[in-house]
Coordinates of C-alpha atoms in Angstrom, one line a residue:
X14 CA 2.9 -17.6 -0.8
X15 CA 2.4 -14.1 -1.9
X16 CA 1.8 -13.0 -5.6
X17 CA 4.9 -11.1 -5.5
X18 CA 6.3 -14.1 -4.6
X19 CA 4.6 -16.4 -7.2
X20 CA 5.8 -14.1 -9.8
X21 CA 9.1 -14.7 -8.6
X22 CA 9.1 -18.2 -8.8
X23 CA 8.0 -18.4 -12.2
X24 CA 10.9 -16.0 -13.3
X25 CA 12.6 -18.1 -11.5
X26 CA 11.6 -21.0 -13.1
X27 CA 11.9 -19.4 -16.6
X28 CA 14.7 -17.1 -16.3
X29 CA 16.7 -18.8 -13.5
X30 CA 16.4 -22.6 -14.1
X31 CA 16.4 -22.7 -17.9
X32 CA 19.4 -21.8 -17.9
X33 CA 21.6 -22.4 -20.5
X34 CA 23.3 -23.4 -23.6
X35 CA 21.2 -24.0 -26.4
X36 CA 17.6 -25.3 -27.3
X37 CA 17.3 -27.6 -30.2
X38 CA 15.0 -25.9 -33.3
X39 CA 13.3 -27.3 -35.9
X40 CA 16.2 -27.0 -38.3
X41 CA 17.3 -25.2 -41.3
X42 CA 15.0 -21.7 -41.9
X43 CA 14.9 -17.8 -42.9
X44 CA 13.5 -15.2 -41.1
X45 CA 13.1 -14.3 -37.5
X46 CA 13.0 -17.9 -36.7
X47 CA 16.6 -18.7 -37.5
X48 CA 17.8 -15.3 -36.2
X49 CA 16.5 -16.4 -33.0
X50 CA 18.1 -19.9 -33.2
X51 CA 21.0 -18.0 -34.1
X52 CA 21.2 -15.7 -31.1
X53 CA 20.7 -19.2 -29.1
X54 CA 23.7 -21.0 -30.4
X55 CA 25.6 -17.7 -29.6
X56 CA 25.0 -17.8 -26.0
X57 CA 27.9 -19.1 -23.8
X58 CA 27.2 -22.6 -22.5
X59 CA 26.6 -22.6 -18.6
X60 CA 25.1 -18.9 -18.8
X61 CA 22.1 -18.0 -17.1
X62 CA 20.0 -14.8 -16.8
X63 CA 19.5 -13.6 -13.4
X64 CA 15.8 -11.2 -13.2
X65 CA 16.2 -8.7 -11.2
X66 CA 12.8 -8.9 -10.1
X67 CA 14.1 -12.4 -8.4
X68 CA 16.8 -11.3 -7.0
X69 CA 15.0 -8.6 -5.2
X70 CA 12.5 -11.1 -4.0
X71 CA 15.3 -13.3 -2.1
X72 CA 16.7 -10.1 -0.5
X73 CA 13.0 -9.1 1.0
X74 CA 13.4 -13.0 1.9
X75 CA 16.5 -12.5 3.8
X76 CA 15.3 -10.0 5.8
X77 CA 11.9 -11.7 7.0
X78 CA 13.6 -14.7 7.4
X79 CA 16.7 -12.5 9.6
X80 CA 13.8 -10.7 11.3
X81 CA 12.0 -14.1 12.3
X82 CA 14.0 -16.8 13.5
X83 CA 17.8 -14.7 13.9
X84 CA 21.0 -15.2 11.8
X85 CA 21.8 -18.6 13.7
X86 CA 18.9 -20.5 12.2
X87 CA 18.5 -18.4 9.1
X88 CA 18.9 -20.9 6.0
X89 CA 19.1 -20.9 2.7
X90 CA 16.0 -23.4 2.1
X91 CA 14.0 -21.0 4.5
X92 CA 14.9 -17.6 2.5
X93 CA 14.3 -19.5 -1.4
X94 CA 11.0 -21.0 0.5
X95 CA 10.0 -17.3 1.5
X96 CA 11.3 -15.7 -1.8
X97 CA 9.4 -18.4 -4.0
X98 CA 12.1 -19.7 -5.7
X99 CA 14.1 -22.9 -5.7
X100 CA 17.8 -23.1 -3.8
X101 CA 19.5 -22.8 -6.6
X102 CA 18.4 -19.2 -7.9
X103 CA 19.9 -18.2 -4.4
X104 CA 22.9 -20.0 -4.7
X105 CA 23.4 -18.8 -8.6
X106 CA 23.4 -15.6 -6.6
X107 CA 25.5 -15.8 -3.4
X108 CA 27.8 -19.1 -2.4
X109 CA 26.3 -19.3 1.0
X110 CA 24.4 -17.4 3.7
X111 CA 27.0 -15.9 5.2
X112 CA 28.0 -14.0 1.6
X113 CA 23.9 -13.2 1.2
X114 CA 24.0 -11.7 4.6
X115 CA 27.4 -9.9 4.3
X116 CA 25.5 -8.8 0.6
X117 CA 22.3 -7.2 2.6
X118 CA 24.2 -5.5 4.8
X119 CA 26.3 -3.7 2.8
X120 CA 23.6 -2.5 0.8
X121 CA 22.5 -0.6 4.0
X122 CA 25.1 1.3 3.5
X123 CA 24.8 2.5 -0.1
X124 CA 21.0 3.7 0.8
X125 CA 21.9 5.6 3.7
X126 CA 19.6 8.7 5.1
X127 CA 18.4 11.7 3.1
X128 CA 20.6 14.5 4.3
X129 CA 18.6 17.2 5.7
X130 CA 19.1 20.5 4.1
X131 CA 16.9 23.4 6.0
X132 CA 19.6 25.9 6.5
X133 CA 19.6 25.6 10.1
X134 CA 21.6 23.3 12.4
X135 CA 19.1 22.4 14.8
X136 CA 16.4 21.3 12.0
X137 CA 18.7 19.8 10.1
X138 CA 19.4 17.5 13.2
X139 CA 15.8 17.3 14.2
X140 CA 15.1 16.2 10.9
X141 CA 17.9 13.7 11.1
X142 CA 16.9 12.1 14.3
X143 CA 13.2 11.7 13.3
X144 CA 14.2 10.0 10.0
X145 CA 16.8 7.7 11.8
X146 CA 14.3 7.1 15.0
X147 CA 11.5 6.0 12.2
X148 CA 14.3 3.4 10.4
X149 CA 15.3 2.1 13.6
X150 CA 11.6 1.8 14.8
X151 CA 10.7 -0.6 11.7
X152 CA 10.1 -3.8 13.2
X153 CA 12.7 -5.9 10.7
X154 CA 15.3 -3.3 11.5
X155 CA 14.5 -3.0 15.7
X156 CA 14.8 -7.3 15.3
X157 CA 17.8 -7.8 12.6
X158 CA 19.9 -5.2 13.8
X159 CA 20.8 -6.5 17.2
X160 CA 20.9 -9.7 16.7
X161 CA 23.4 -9.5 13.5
X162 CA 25.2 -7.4 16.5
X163 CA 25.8 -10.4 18.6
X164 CA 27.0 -12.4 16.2
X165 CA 29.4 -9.9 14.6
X166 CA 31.0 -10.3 17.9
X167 CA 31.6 -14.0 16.7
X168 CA 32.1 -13.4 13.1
X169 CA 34.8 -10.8 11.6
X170 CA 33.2 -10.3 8.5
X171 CA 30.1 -9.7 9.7
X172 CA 31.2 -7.5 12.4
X173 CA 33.0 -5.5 9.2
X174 CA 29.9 -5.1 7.4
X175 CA 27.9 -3.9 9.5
X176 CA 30.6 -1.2 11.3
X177 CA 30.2 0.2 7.2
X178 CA 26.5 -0.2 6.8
X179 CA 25.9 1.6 10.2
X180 CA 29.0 4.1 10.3
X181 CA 28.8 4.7 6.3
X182 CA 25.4 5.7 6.1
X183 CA 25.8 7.8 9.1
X184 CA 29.0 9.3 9.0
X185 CA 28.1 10.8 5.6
X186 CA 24.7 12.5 6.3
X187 CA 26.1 13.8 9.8
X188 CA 29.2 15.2 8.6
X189 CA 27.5 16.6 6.1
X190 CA 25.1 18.5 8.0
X191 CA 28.3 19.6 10.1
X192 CA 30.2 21.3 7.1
X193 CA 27.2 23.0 5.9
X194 CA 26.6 24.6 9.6
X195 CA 30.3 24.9 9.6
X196 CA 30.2 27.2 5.9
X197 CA 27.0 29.3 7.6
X198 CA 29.0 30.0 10.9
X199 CA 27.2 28.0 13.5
X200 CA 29.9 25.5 14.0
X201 CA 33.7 26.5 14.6
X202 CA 36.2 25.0 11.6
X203 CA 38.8 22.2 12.3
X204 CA 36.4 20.6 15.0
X205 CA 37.0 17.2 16.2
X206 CA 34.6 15.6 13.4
X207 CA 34.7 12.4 15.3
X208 CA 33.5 13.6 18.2
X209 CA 30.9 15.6 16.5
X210 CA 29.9 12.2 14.8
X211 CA 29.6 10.7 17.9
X212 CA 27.4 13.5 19.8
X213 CA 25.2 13.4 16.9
X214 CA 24.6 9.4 16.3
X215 CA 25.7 7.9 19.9
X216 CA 22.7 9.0 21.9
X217 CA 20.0 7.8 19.7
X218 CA 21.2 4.4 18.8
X219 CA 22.2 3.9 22.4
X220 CA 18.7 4.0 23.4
X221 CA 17.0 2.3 20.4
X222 CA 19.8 -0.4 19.7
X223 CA 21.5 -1.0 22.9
X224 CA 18.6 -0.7 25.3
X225 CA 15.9 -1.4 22.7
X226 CA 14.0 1.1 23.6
X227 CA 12.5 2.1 20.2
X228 CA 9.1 3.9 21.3
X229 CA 10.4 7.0 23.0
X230 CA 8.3 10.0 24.7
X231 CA 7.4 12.7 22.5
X232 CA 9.6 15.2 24.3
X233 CA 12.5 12.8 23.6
X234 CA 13.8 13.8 20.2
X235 CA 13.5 17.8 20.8
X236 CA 15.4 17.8 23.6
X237 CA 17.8 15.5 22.5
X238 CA 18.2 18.0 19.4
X239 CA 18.4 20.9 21.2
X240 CA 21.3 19.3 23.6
X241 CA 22.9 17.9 20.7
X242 CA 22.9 21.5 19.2
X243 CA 24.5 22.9 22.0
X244 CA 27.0 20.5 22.3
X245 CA 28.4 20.6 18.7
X246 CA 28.3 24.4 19.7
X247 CA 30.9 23.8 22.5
X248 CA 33.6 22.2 20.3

C-alpha cells in the first residue's frame, strides 16, 4: 500500500467510519469543551463526513483496478483494497460499481481538452491532436477505454456515459476551434458542424482506439493536420 493510500485509510477510518450521531462527554461544563459537545449533539444522527481526499483515492482506485483486470472483474473489494479504505467508504459513496463507473466516466467529460487558441487553424488542430494523441497514449486510458467500449455495447448506461465523456469533451474543444477559424475567415459560415466534428476527431481515435495503434510515426500527426485542414477547407 502506498502512503497516499495509508493516508486514505486513516481518513477513512476517522472521517468515514466514525460516522455519526453523538459521542458521550464527560458531562455538565463551560468553555470550549461544552461548545464542542454542543456542536456534537447538533449533528444529524446517521450523518457522516465524506474527505475529499478519500474519495479521490477510490477514484485513482477505480481506474487502476479498470486498467488491470477490465470492467467484468472490477469489484468493489478490489477498488476499497487499492484505495486503502474499507467497503463501506465506497459504498457511502456510490450504491454499486456500475454507479462508481458511470461516476468516473462522466467526469471525463467535465475535464475535457484545453482548447487551443494560436490564431491559426492548422495549429490550433496540430495542437489539438498532439494533446488528444498524448491522453489516449496513457496506458490507463489506451486499456480502460476500449474495454468500457465492449461492454457499453452490453450495458445502456454505460454506453450513455461514455458517448458524453468522449463526444462532450470533444465536441466542445473542436467546435470551438471551428468558430474561431470561422470569425477569422478560414472556414466558410453555416458549415455542416457535424461533419467538421467528425473530420477533426474520427481519424485519430480510429487509429488509437479502434485499431489500438497508440504509438504512431512521427510524420503521422502533421500530415494528418494538414489533411484535416484542407478538408474543413472544402465544406
Amino acid at each position: 500500500m502506498t502512503d497516499a493510500h495509508a493516508e486514505a485509510a486513516t481518513a477513512a477510518e476517522a472521517a468515514d467510519g466514525a460516522g455519526a450521531g453523538t459521542r458521550s462527554g464527560s458531562g455538565s461544563g463551560s468553555g470550549s469543551g461544552s461548545g464542542s459537545a454542543e456542536r456534537r449533539r447538533r449533528a444529524p444522527a446517521g450523518a457522516a463526513v465524506l474527505r475529499e481526499d478519500v474519495t479521490e483515492a477510490i477514484r485513482a482506485a477505480v481506474l487502476e483496478e479498470l486498467a488491470a483486470v477490465g470492467y467484468a472483474r472490477t469489484s468493489i473489494e478490489g477498488v476499497a483494497r487499492r484505495a486503502g479504505v474499507g467497503k463501506t467508504a465506497v459504498y457511502r459513496r456510490w450504491r454499486g460499481k456500475l454507479h462508481l463507473v458511470l461516476d468516473i466516466v462522466s467526469a471525463l467529460a467535465v475535464q475535457g481538452l484545453p482548447a487551443p487558441d494560436t490564431g491559426s487553424l492548422e495549429t490550433d488542430l496540430r495542437l489539438l491532436y498532439e494533446f488528444t494523441s498524448r491522453a489516449l497514449r496513457h496506458p490507463v486510458a489506451s486499456q480502460i477505454i476500449p474495454d468500457l467500449q465492449a461492454e457499453a455495447a452490453r450495458n445502456p448506461e454505460i454506453d450513455e456515459a461514455l458517448r458524453k465523456a468522449v463526444r462532450s469533451g470533444q465536441e466542445s474543444v473542436a467546435l470551438r476551434i471551428v468558430a474561431a477559424a470561422v470569425e477569422r475567415g478560414e472556414l466558410r459560415r453555416g458549415l455542416d458542424e457535424d461533419l467538421a466534428l467528425d473530420l477533426i476527431t474520427g481519424p485519430l481515435y480510429w487509429r488509437t482506439v479502434i485499431l489500438r495503434q497508440p504509438r504512431l510515426p512521427k510524420s503521422h500527426l502533421p500530415t494528418l493536420t494538414r489533411a484535416t485542414t484542407a478538408a474543413l477547407k472544402s465544406l
